[in-house]
Short mmCIF file of C-alpha atoms and ligand atoms in Angstrom, two decimals:
data_model
loop_
_atom_site.label_atom_id
_atom_site.label_comp_id
_atom_site.label_asym_id
_atom_site.label_seq_id
_atom_site.Cartn_x
_atom_site.Cartn_y
_atom_site.Cartn_z
CA MET A 290 -49.95 -88.33 124.08
CA SER A 291 -53.23 -89.68 122.78
CA ASN A 292 -56.81 -89.24 123.93
CA SER A 293 -59.67 -91.47 122.85
CA VAL A 294 -63.22 -90.15 122.73
CA THR A 295 -65.92 -92.62 123.96
CA PRO A 296 -68.38 -93.62 121.23
CA SER A 297 -72.04 -92.43 121.60
CA LEU A 298 -73.48 -95.84 122.71
CA THR A 299 -71.11 -97.86 124.92
CA PRO A 300 -71.10 -101.67 124.78
CA TRP A 301 -72.55 -101.66 128.31
CA SER A 302 -75.55 -99.51 127.49
CA ARG A 303 -76.10 -101.59 124.36
CA HIS A 304 -76.09 -104.76 126.52
CA ALA A 305 -78.56 -103.17 128.96
CA LEU A 306 -80.92 -102.26 126.14
CA ILE A 307 -80.74 -105.72 124.57
CA SER A 308 -81.27 -107.38 128.01
CA ILE A 309 -84.37 -105.25 128.65
CA ILE A 310 -85.80 -106.20 125.25
CA ILE A 311 -85.05 -109.95 125.82
CA LEU A 312 -86.50 -109.94 129.35
CA ALA A 313 -89.59 -108.08 128.20
CA SER A 314 -90.06 -110.65 125.44
CA ILE A 315 -89.56 -113.60 127.85
CA GLY A 316 -92.01 -111.96 130.31
CA SER A 317 -94.66 -111.56 127.57
CA ILE A 318 -94.25 -115.20 126.42
CA MET A 319 -94.46 -116.48 130.03
CA ALA A 320 -97.55 -114.37 130.71
CA ALA A 321 -99.13 -115.72 127.54
CA VAL A 322 -98.28 -119.37 128.46
CA LEU A 323 -99.30 -119.05 132.10
CA PHE A 324 -102.40 -116.91 131.96
CA VAL A 325 -103.73 -116.06 128.53
CA ILE A 326 -103.50 -119.47 126.73
CA PRO A 327 -104.94 -121.56 129.65
CA SER A 328 -107.85 -119.12 129.98
CA LEU A 329 -108.65 -119.50 126.27
CA ILE A 330 -108.47 -123.35 126.24
CA PRO A 331 -111.49 -125.03 127.90
CA ILE A 332 -109.88 -126.97 130.70
CA THR A 333 -111.58 -130.05 131.97
CA ASP A 334 -108.71 -131.80 133.60
CA SER A 335 -108.29 -131.05 137.33
CA PHE A 336 -104.48 -131.00 136.90
CA TRP A 337 -104.78 -128.00 134.74
CA HIS A 338 -107.01 -126.21 137.23
CA GLU A 339 -104.50 -126.82 140.00
CA TRP A 340 -101.70 -125.60 137.77
CA VAL A 341 -103.54 -122.43 136.91
CA ASP A 342 -104.34 -121.84 140.61
CA GLU A 343 -100.68 -122.32 141.59
CA ALA A 344 -99.46 -120.18 138.73
CA GLN A 345 -101.89 -117.47 139.72
CA ALA A 346 -100.55 -117.73 143.26
CA ILE A 347 -96.93 -117.12 142.21
CA ARG A 348 -97.89 -114.47 139.68
CA PRO A 349 -97.23 -111.47 141.98
CA TRP A 350 -93.83 -112.95 142.90
CA LEU A 351 -92.94 -113.54 139.28
CA ALA A 352 -94.05 -110.09 138.29
CA SER A 353 -92.09 -108.50 141.20
CA ALA A 354 -88.94 -110.54 140.38
CA GLY A 355 -89.17 -109.62 136.68
CA PHE A 356 -89.73 -105.98 137.51
CA ALA A 357 -86.76 -106.00 139.94
CA VAL A 358 -84.42 -107.59 137.33
CA ILE A 359 -85.51 -105.10 134.66
CA LEU A 360 -85.05 -102.22 137.15
CA ILE A 361 -81.53 -103.33 138.16
CA ILE A 362 -80.36 -103.82 134.58
CA GLY A 363 -81.91 -100.48 133.62
CA ILE A 364 -80.15 -98.69 136.50
CA ILE A 365 -76.80 -100.30 135.62
CA GLY A 366 -77.28 -99.35 131.96
CA LEU A 367 -78.18 -95.74 132.84
CA HIS A 368 -75.22 -95.51 135.20
CA ARG A 369 -72.83 -96.78 132.53
CA GLN A 370 -74.37 -94.44 129.99
CA ARG A 371 -73.92 -91.47 132.31
CA HIS A 372 -70.43 -92.58 133.19
CA SER A 373 -69.52 -92.88 129.50
CA ALA A 374 -71.11 -89.46 128.80
CA ASP A 375 -68.94 -88.01 131.59
CA GLY A 376 -65.85 -89.73 130.10
CA LYS A 377 -66.72 -88.41 126.68
CA ALA A 378 -67.06 -84.85 127.98
CA GLU A 379 -63.70 -85.20 129.78
CA ALA A 380 -62.01 -86.51 126.65
CA TYR A 381 -63.44 -83.67 124.57
CA HIS A 382 -62.32 -81.19 127.17
CA ALA A 383 -58.76 -82.61 127.24
CA LEU A 384 -58.63 -82.60 123.45
CA ALA A 385 -59.88 -79.02 123.25
CA GLN A 386 -57.26 -77.99 125.81
CA GLN A 387 -54.49 -79.70 123.89
CA LEU A 388 -55.57 -78.11 120.63
CA SER A 389 -55.71 -74.68 122.17
CA GLN A 390 -52.25 -75.22 123.72
CA VAL A 391 -50.84 -76.21 120.31
CA ALA A 392 -52.55 -73.21 118.66
CA ASN A 393 -51.16 -70.89 121.35
CA LYS A 394 -47.66 -72.29 120.93
CA SER A 395 -47.79 -71.91 117.12
CA GLU A 396 -49.05 -68.36 117.48
CA ILE A 397 -46.28 -67.51 119.95
CA VAL A 398 -43.66 -68.93 117.57
CA ILE A 399 -45.12 -67.25 114.46
CA ASN A 400 -45.37 -63.92 116.28
CA ALA A 401 -41.82 -64.18 117.62
CA ILE A 402 -39.95 -64.91 114.39
CA GLY A 403 -38.29 -62.04 112.56
CA ASP A 404 -39.36 -63.20 109.09
CA GLY A 405 -42.69 -62.08 107.72
CA VAL A 406 -45.26 -64.89 107.59
CA ILE A 407 -48.55 -64.76 105.69
CA ALA A 408 -50.91 -67.73 105.37
CA THR A 409 -53.64 -67.82 102.75
CA ASP A 410 -56.49 -70.21 102.05
CA GLU A 411 -56.91 -72.00 98.72
CA LYS A 412 -58.39 -68.85 97.11
CA GLY A 413 -55.45 -66.70 98.20
CA ILE A 414 -57.39 -64.94 100.97
CA ILE A 415 -55.13 -63.96 103.88
CA GLN A 416 -55.89 -65.95 107.04
CA LEU A 417 -52.87 -64.94 109.09
CA ILE A 418 -50.26 -62.18 108.99
CA ASN A 419 -47.62 -62.03 111.71
CA PRO A 420 -46.22 -58.81 113.25
CA ALA A 421 -42.96 -59.03 111.24
CA ALA A 422 -44.93 -59.20 107.98
CA GLN A 423 -47.06 -56.23 109.13
CA ALA A 424 -43.90 -54.24 109.89
CA ILE A 425 -42.22 -55.09 106.55
CA ILE A 426 -45.26 -54.38 104.37
CA GLY A 427 -46.77 -51.60 106.47
CA TRP A 428 -50.27 -53.16 106.64
CA GLY A 429 -52.15 -53.73 109.93
CA LYS A 430 -53.51 -57.16 110.88
CA GLN A 431 -57.14 -55.98 110.78
CA ASP A 432 -56.70 -54.42 107.33
CA ALA A 433 -54.82 -57.31 105.76
CA GLU A 434 -56.76 -60.32 107.04
CA ASP A 435 -59.54 -61.56 104.74
CA LEU A 436 -58.08 -59.66 101.77
CA ASP A 437 -56.69 -61.25 98.59
CA TYR A 438 -52.90 -61.61 99.09
CA ARG A 439 -52.27 -59.67 95.86
CA SER A 440 -53.66 -56.50 97.40
CA VAL A 441 -51.12 -56.77 100.23
CA LEU A 442 -48.10 -58.54 98.73
CA LYS A 443 -47.32 -56.53 95.59
CA LEU A 444 -44.40 -58.24 93.86
CA SER A 445 -42.28 -57.13 90.92
CA ASP A 446 -39.13 -58.46 89.26
CA ASP A 447 -35.69 -56.96 89.94
CA LYS A 448 -36.23 -54.43 87.14
CA GLY A 449 -39.46 -53.22 88.74
CA ASN A 450 -41.88 -54.89 86.26
CA ASP A 451 -45.03 -56.22 87.92
CA ILE A 452 -45.26 -60.01 88.15
CA PRO A 453 -48.26 -61.16 86.05
CA GLN A 454 -51.27 -62.13 88.23
CA ASP A 455 -51.21 -65.82 87.33
CA ALA A 456 -47.43 -66.32 87.09
CA GLY A 457 -46.33 -65.24 90.57
CA PRO A 458 -44.77 -67.66 93.04
CA VAL A 459 -47.84 -67.65 95.34
CA GLN A 460 -50.16 -68.37 92.43
CA GLN A 461 -47.94 -71.31 91.43
CA ILE A 462 -48.44 -72.84 94.86
CA LEU A 463 -52.19 -72.20 94.88
CA GLN A 464 -52.36 -74.01 91.54
CA GLY A 465 -50.72 -77.06 93.09
CA GLY A 466 -47.03 -76.37 92.43
CA ALA A 467 -44.09 -77.33 94.69
CA SER A 468 -42.32 -74.88 97.09
CA VAL A 469 -40.71 -71.83 95.46
CA THR A 470 -37.69 -69.83 96.70
CA ARG A 471 -36.88 -66.46 95.11
CA ASN A 472 -34.22 -63.90 96.02
CA ASP A 473 -34.67 -61.68 92.99
CA LEU A 474 -38.02 -60.05 93.69
CA LEU A 475 -39.03 -56.59 94.83
CA LEU A 476 -41.94 -55.90 97.16
CA THR A 477 -43.87 -52.62 97.11
CA THR A 478 -44.76 -51.60 100.66
CA ALA A 479 -47.92 -49.74 101.75
CA SER A 480 -46.03 -46.45 101.42
CA GLY A 481 -44.97 -47.27 97.83
CA LYS A 482 -41.32 -48.06 98.67
CA LYS A 483 -39.74 -50.95 96.75
CA ILE A 484 -37.62 -53.33 98.84
CA ASN A 485 -35.63 -56.44 97.90
CA ILE A 486 -36.99 -59.56 99.52
CA SER A 487 -36.03 -63.18 99.97
CA LEU A 488 -39.21 -65.21 99.54
CA LEU A 489 -40.20 -68.81 100.27
CA VAL A 490 -43.72 -69.97 99.37
CA SER A 491 -44.86 -73.46 100.42
CA PRO A 492 -48.17 -75.28 100.14
CA VAL A 493 -50.31 -75.79 103.25
CA GLY A 494 -51.14 -79.48 103.69
CA ALA A 495 -52.37 -80.96 100.43
CA TYR A 496 -51.24 -79.14 97.28
CA GLY A 497 -53.57 -76.38 96.20
CA SER A 498 -55.25 -75.97 99.58
CA GLY A 499 -53.51 -72.76 100.62
CA ALA A 500 -50.06 -71.16 100.85
CA ILE A 501 -47.59 -70.11 103.54
CA ILE A 502 -45.49 -67.14 102.44
CA VAL A 503 -42.29 -66.47 104.40
CA PHE A 504 -40.22 -63.42 103.45
CA ARG A 505 -37.63 -60.98 104.74
CA ASP A 506 -36.20 -57.64 103.73
CA ILE A 507 -32.75 -58.12 102.10
CA THR A 508 -32.39 -54.59 100.68
CA SER A 509 -29.27 -53.78 102.69
CA GLU A 510 -27.66 -57.16 101.87
CA VAL A 511 -28.30 -56.65 98.15
CA SER A 512 -26.89 -53.14 98.23
CA GLU A 513 -23.80 -54.25 100.22
CA ASN A 514 -23.20 -57.10 97.78
CA LYS A 515 -23.48 -54.72 94.86
CA GLN A 516 -21.00 -52.27 96.39
CA ARG A 517 -18.58 -55.08 97.24
CA ALA A 518 -18.82 -56.55 93.72
CA GLU A 519 -18.19 -53.11 92.18
CA PHE A 520 -15.18 -52.55 94.41
CA ILE A 521 -13.73 -56.01 93.67
CA SER A 522 -14.30 -55.58 89.96
CA THR A 523 -12.62 -52.15 89.82
CA ALA A 524 -9.75 -53.10 92.15
CA SER A 525 -8.91 -56.34 90.38
CA HIS A 526 -9.11 -54.67 87.00
CA GLU A 527 -6.75 -51.89 88.11
CA MET A 528 -4.29 -54.24 89.79
CA ARG A 529 -4.19 -56.86 87.06
CA THR A 530 -2.26 -54.58 84.70
CA PRO A 531 0.75 -53.82 86.97
CA VAL A 532 0.85 -57.43 88.16
CA ALA A 533 0.96 -58.61 84.55
CA ALA A 534 3.87 -56.23 83.96
CA ILE A 535 5.77 -57.53 87.02
CA GLU A 536 5.16 -61.11 85.91
CA GLY A 537 6.39 -60.31 82.41
CA TYR A 538 9.62 -58.62 83.56
CA LEU A 539 10.37 -61.41 86.03
CA GLY A 540 9.91 -63.88 83.17
CA LEU A 541 12.42 -61.91 81.12
CA ALA A 542 14.90 -61.85 84.03
CA LEU A 543 14.61 -65.64 84.37
CA ASN A 544 15.05 -66.29 80.66
CA PRO A 545 18.75 -67.08 79.93
CA ALA A 546 18.30 -65.68 76.43
CA THR A 547 17.44 -62.22 77.79
CA ALA A 548 19.30 -61.97 81.11
CA GLN A 549 22.40 -63.34 82.83
CA ILE A 550 21.83 -64.00 86.55
CA ASP A 551 23.51 -66.22 89.13
CA ASP A 552 21.80 -69.22 90.75
CA LYS A 553 20.97 -67.39 93.98
CA ALA A 554 19.24 -64.57 92.13
CA ARG A 555 17.43 -67.16 89.94
CA ALA A 556 16.05 -68.91 93.05
CA TYR A 557 14.72 -65.59 94.47
CA LEU A 558 13.28 -64.44 91.15
CA THR A 559 11.62 -67.85 90.56
CA LYS A 560 9.75 -67.45 93.85
CA ALA A 561 8.80 -63.87 92.99
CA HIS A 562 7.62 -65.01 89.55
CA GLU A 563 5.44 -67.75 91.08
CA SER A 564 3.88 -65.27 93.50
CA ALA A 565 3.23 -62.77 90.74
CA GLN A 566 1.54 -65.53 88.72
CA HIS A 567 -0.58 -66.48 91.72
CA LEU A 568 -1.59 -62.84 92.23
CA GLY A 569 -2.41 -62.51 88.53
CA ARG A 570 -4.66 -65.61 88.74
CA LEU A 571 -6.38 -64.24 91.82
CA PHE A 572 -7.22 -60.96 90.09
CA GLN A 573 -8.37 -62.82 87.01
CA ASP A 574 -10.63 -65.04 89.17
CA LEU A 575 -12.04 -61.99 90.96
CA LEU A 576 -12.69 -60.25 87.68
CA ASP A 577 -14.39 -63.34 86.22
CA VAL A 578 -16.51 -63.76 89.35
CA SER A 579 -17.67 -60.15 89.29
CA LYS A 580 -18.46 -60.49 85.57
CA ALA A 581 -20.43 -63.69 86.25
CA GLU A 582 -22.36 -61.95 88.99
CA ASP A 583 -23.37 -58.78 87.24
CA GLY A 584 -24.25 -60.48 83.96
CA ARG A 585 -21.20 -59.26 82.03
CA LEU A 586 -20.00 -62.81 81.33
CA LYS A 587 -20.20 -63.17 77.56
CA ASN A 588 -21.66 -66.39 76.23
CA ASP A 589 -20.73 -67.31 72.70
CA PRO A 590 -21.69 -70.96 72.08
CA LYS A 591 -19.98 -72.85 69.27
CA ILE A 592 -19.92 -76.51 68.28
CA ILE A 593 -17.01 -78.24 70.00
CA GLU A 594 -15.67 -81.77 69.60
CA LEU A 595 -15.44 -82.57 73.29
CA VAL A 596 -12.90 -85.42 73.46
CA GLY A 597 -10.28 -83.48 71.49
CA PHE A 598 -11.02 -80.28 73.44
CA VAL A 599 -10.59 -81.94 76.85
CA ARG A 600 -7.43 -83.78 75.66
CA GLU A 601 -5.97 -80.32 74.94
CA SER A 602 -6.81 -79.04 78.45
CA VAL A 603 -5.20 -82.13 79.96
CA SER A 604 -2.01 -81.75 77.93
CA VAL A 605 -1.60 -78.10 79.01
CA LEU A 606 -1.42 -79.25 82.64
CA ALA A 607 0.73 -82.37 82.09
CA ALA A 608 3.92 -80.55 83.15
CA LYS A 609 2.32 -79.40 86.41
CA ALA A 610 1.31 -82.98 87.28
CA GLN A 611 4.76 -84.24 86.38
CA GLU A 612 6.41 -81.64 88.63
CA LYS A 613 4.44 -83.11 91.54
CA GLY A 614 5.22 -86.69 90.54
CA LEU A 615 1.59 -87.47 89.68
CA SER A 616 0.44 -89.36 86.64
CA LEU A 617 -2.17 -87.49 84.62
CA VAL A 618 -4.24 -89.91 82.54
CA PHE A 619 -6.65 -89.08 79.72
CA GLN A 620 -8.83 -92.19 79.78
CA PRO A 621 -10.13 -92.14 76.14
CA ASP A 622 -6.51 -92.42 74.92
CA VAL A 623 -5.77 -95.31 77.31
CA THR A 624 -8.91 -97.19 76.19
CA GLU A 625 -8.06 -96.41 72.57
CA ASN A 626 -4.56 -97.90 72.92
CA ALA A 627 -5.72 -100.92 74.90
CA SER A 628 -8.54 -101.90 72.57
CA ASN A 629 -6.92 -100.74 69.35
CA SER A 630 -10.04 -98.70 68.66
CA ILE A 631 -10.55 -95.05 67.82
CA ALA A 632 -11.42 -92.56 70.59
CA PRO A 633 -15.12 -91.63 70.46
CA ILE A 634 -16.32 -88.30 69.05
CA PHE A 635 -18.90 -86.33 71.04
CA TYR A 636 -20.18 -82.86 70.16
CA VAL A 637 -21.41 -80.10 72.45
CA GLU A 638 -22.41 -76.52 71.76
CA VAL A 639 -20.97 -74.22 74.43
CA ASP A 640 -18.72 -71.20 74.94
CA SER A 641 -15.19 -72.56 74.46
CA ASP A 642 -13.61 -70.08 76.94
CA HIS A 643 -16.05 -71.14 79.64
CA LEU A 644 -15.40 -74.82 79.05
CA ARG A 645 -11.62 -74.32 78.94
CA GLU A 646 -11.62 -72.39 82.20
CA THR A 647 -13.85 -74.98 83.90
CA MET A 648 -11.66 -77.89 82.78
CA SER A 649 -8.45 -76.20 83.76
CA ASN A 650 -9.82 -75.24 87.22
CA LEU A 651 -10.96 -78.80 87.93
CA ILE A 652 -7.77 -80.47 86.69
CA GLU A 653 -5.58 -77.92 88.50
CA ASN A 654 -7.51 -78.57 91.73
CA ALA A 655 -7.15 -82.34 91.28
CA ILE A 656 -3.36 -81.90 90.95
CA LYS A 657 -3.24 -79.38 93.83
CA TYR A 658 -5.16 -81.52 96.33
CA THR A 659 -3.44 -84.85 95.50
CA LYS A 660 -0.14 -85.73 97.21
CA ASP A 661 0.55 -88.88 95.22
CA GLY A 662 -1.22 -91.16 92.80
CA THR A 663 -3.18 -90.41 89.67
CA VAL A 664 -5.49 -87.81 88.19
CA THR A 665 -7.77 -89.41 85.59
CA VAL A 666 -9.83 -87.38 83.14
CA ASN A 667 -12.54 -89.17 81.18
CA VAL A 668 -15.26 -88.26 78.67
CA THR A 669 -18.38 -90.39 78.31
CA ALA A 670 -21.81 -89.86 76.75
CA ASP A 671 -25.29 -91.23 76.37
CA GLU A 672 -27.84 -90.30 73.70
CA SER A 673 -28.44 -86.78 74.95
CA HIS A 674 -25.66 -85.89 77.41
CA THR A 675 -21.89 -85.87 77.65
CA THR A 676 -20.06 -86.15 80.97
CA VAL A 677 -16.48 -85.12 81.66
CA SER A 678 -15.09 -86.52 84.91
CA VAL A 679 -11.93 -85.47 86.73
CA ALA A 680 -10.99 -88.08 89.32
CA ASP A 681 -8.08 -87.92 91.75
CA THR A 682 -6.57 -90.09 94.47
CA GLY A 683 -6.08 -87.06 96.73
CA ILE A 684 -7.13 -85.85 100.16
CA GLY A 685 -10.87 -86.11 99.44
CA ILE A 686 -13.67 -83.92 100.79
CA ALA A 687 -15.77 -84.54 103.92
CA GLN A 688 -19.49 -85.03 103.24
CA GLU A 689 -20.42 -81.99 105.38
CA ASP A 690 -18.27 -79.71 103.17
CA ILE A 691 -19.75 -80.88 99.87
CA PRO A 692 -22.94 -78.73 100.00
CA HIS A 693 -20.81 -75.57 100.54
CA LEU A 694 -18.05 -76.36 98.07
CA PHE A 695 -19.42 -74.33 95.17
CA GLN A 696 -20.05 -71.21 97.26
CA LYS A 697 -17.98 -68.06 96.87
CA PHE A 698 -14.75 -67.96 98.96
CA TYR A 699 -15.47 -71.37 100.51
CA ARG A 700 -12.23 -73.13 101.45
CA ILE A 701 -11.95 -76.26 103.54
CA ASP A 702 -9.75 -75.52 106.50
CA ASN A 703 -7.99 -78.60 107.85
CA SER A 704 -4.46 -79.87 108.36
CA ASP A 705 -4.35 -81.19 104.77
CA THR A 706 -5.44 -77.97 103.08
CA ARG A 707 -3.83 -75.33 105.33
CA GLU A 708 -0.52 -75.42 103.51
CA ILE A 709 -2.11 -75.29 100.05
CA GLY A 710 -2.75 -71.80 98.70
CA GLY A 711 -6.02 -70.80 97.08
CA THR A 712 -8.81 -68.25 96.95
CA GLY A 713 -11.96 -70.36 97.31
CA LEU A 714 -13.20 -68.87 94.03
CA GLY A 715 -12.31 -71.62 91.53
CA LEU A 716 -15.24 -73.96 92.14
CA TYR A 717 -17.68 -71.07 92.53
CA LEU A 718 -16.57 -69.78 89.14
CA CYS A 719 -16.81 -73.31 87.66
CA ARG A 720 -20.40 -73.52 88.89
CA ARG A 721 -21.30 -70.17 87.34
CA LEU A 722 -19.60 -71.09 84.06
CA VAL A 723 -21.27 -74.52 83.89
CA GLU A 724 -24.63 -72.91 84.68
CA SER A 725 -24.05 -70.44 81.84
CA MET A 726 -23.53 -73.49 79.54
CA ASN A 727 -26.84 -74.97 80.86
CA GLY A 728 -24.87 -77.86 82.31
CA ARG A 729 -24.57 -79.56 85.65
CA LEU A 730 -21.55 -79.74 87.99
CA TRP A 731 -21.28 -82.06 90.98
CA VAL A 732 -18.77 -84.00 93.05
CA GLU A 733 -18.49 -87.41 94.66
CA SER A 734 -15.81 -87.76 97.28
CA GLU A 735 -14.55 -89.65 100.29
CA THR A 736 -12.09 -88.23 102.80
CA GLY A 737 -8.61 -89.69 102.32
CA LYS A 738 -9.59 -91.62 99.18
CA GLY A 739 -10.04 -88.94 96.53
CA SER A 740 -12.67 -86.98 94.66
CA THR A 741 -14.37 -87.07 91.27
CA PHE A 742 -15.86 -83.89 89.79
CA TYR A 743 -18.39 -84.27 86.97
CA VAL A 744 -19.46 -81.78 84.30
CA GLU A 745 -22.55 -82.76 82.33
CA LEU A 746 -23.42 -80.93 79.10
CA SER A 747 -26.07 -81.47 76.44
CA ARG A 748 -24.86 -83.54 73.52
CA ILE A 749 -25.37 -82.70 69.87
CA SER A 750 -25.57 -85.64 67.47
CA ALA A 751 -23.06 -85.97 64.61
CA ASP A 752 -25.99 -85.77 62.14
CA GLU A 753 -27.09 -82.46 63.63
CA VAL A 754 -23.54 -81.09 63.41
CA GLU A 755 -23.30 -82.16 59.79
CA ARG A 756 -26.69 -80.69 58.99
CA ARG A 757 -25.73 -77.34 60.53
CA GLN A 758 -22.36 -77.29 58.82
CA THR A 759 -23.86 -77.88 55.38
CA GLN A 760 -26.76 -75.53 56.03
CA PHE A 761 -25.05 -72.65 57.84
CA GLY A 762 -21.34 -73.47 57.60
CA VAL A 763 -21.14 -73.37 61.43
CA PRO A 764 -17.49 -73.10 62.44
CA GLN A 765 -16.10 -75.49 65.06
CA ALA A 766 -14.39 -74.06 68.10
CA THR A 767 -10.91 -75.13 69.04
P1 LIG B 842 -9.19 -72.93 96.05
O1 LIG B 842 -8.62 -71.74 95.40
O2 LIG B 842 -9.14 -72.89 97.52
O3 LIG B 842 -8.66 -74.22 95.49
P2 LIG B 842 -11.73 -73.77 94.97
O4 LIG B 842 -13.02 -73.05 94.90
O5 LIG B 842 -11.15 -74.26 93.71
O6 LIG B 842 -10.76 -72.82 95.74
O7 LIG B 842 -11.94 -75.00 95.93
C1 LIG B 842 -12.62 -74.81 97.17
C2 LIG B 842 -12.16 -75.83 98.17
O8 LIG B 842 -12.58 -77.13 97.75
C3 LIG B 842 -10.65 -75.94 98.29
O9 LIG B 842 -10.18 -75.02 99.24
C4 LIG B 842 -10.44 -77.37 98.70
O10 LIG B 842 -10.47 -77.47 100.09
C5 LIG B 842 -11.63 -78.11 98.10
N1 LIG B 842 -11.27 -78.86 96.87
C6 LIG B 842 -11.43 -78.46 95.59
N2 LIG B 842 -11.05 -79.42 94.73
C7 LIG B 842 -10.63 -80.45 95.47
C8 LIG B 842 -10.13 -81.76 95.16
N3 LIG B 842 -9.96 -82.18 93.92
N4 LIG B 842 -9.82 -82.57 96.21
C9 LIG B 842 -9.99 -82.16 97.49
N5 LIG B 842 -10.47 -80.94 97.85
C10 LIG B 842 -10.79 -80.10 96.86
#
């Protein structure tokens, strides 16, 4: 809905004014021609005398007619002016009403939401604090408004160290930065209690002209997560040992060199062995996840020749692909054979255990979620980055699942995946491991056509590797 406000001088009133000026001018000229000039010129001719007499006779009529015209135009002009002034007042009134309705609605919404909302101006002075924010922080509206946000919103990092005045998320926004989300900060309330908060700070309008701070208390969520992680870590650690023992003894029972069993018993024990292996992997995944989450994941970067390293990971899983009737292709070898050239050599500097686990998770998934066709692993690079891709011709992933794929315990539940076992931890762990290597992990996929997972890592040039080896004797990881 739009409302136009009438300009201060309408076209009509402008016309009226111009008409009055023109008529007044014409009237003056006529008066001069009819009465002033003839009276100044000595008139001898009788025609002129008659003309002056006649003109003098119609003078009252002319004057009355002129006056009447000027009066009518003036009245019309005034009427239009008044009318337009009325319209203008109405338009202003409607606009004011609309604005106040919008303001009321925004206030109702801001007051109703459960998250704390604080708005500051460009200097960081609090302009608005909603009831949820007042309840979380323990400051009243009257006390908080017009104060610097730092007096009210006292932030510290997860170890309790105060955030420096000019490095906090709100300050970043006030200095023109883009929106900031933080889940790792503590807030000190008016009573001195420290609570965990989830915080989103966004600029108001143009960058640097104020900030909107939205936050909520996540203390209980953080504490629950911590307890859950501790439980998972302890339980999986305790259970991994007996499961490893069961797996080992089942392996011995299945080995013809160490045990004699009939075919029926072999079939049962093979199933038991597979399940024990699956359980062992689950506990290992859980343990790795809890390590990744509480910062116990060790990171020991070494220089790795990537093509050879990935070839190794592929060959370990070749038997698994073969069992399923899939072809597992390592593209650099195919290109090498086809073009009679040598496979390229790319170096990265990462933790070899993290890279091995990531590669094996991605290739295993590609085999697991592909019924028939090919799994192709490739390694490419540009000047500064290397990219490993794992492409399959499998069931694919719907676009709406892709944003959730790397979350903990996320499994896609559909008719294609229901029969396939898993924990929903593999891709989450891959993400954490790739992050720990300062890399990037993403997927491109189409349902029914297959998926390609990419791992991007920083590349180290051959010259740099050589320089480090001669200078420090840096060992290469295998
Ligand atoms: P899971 O143990 O279930 O395999 P992941 O975290 O490895 O757990 O994978 C999460 C989900 O992502 C899987 O349940 C599966 O639905 C989907 N997924 C992973 N890799 C692929 C793939 N290559 N093709 C299709 N779907 C996949």
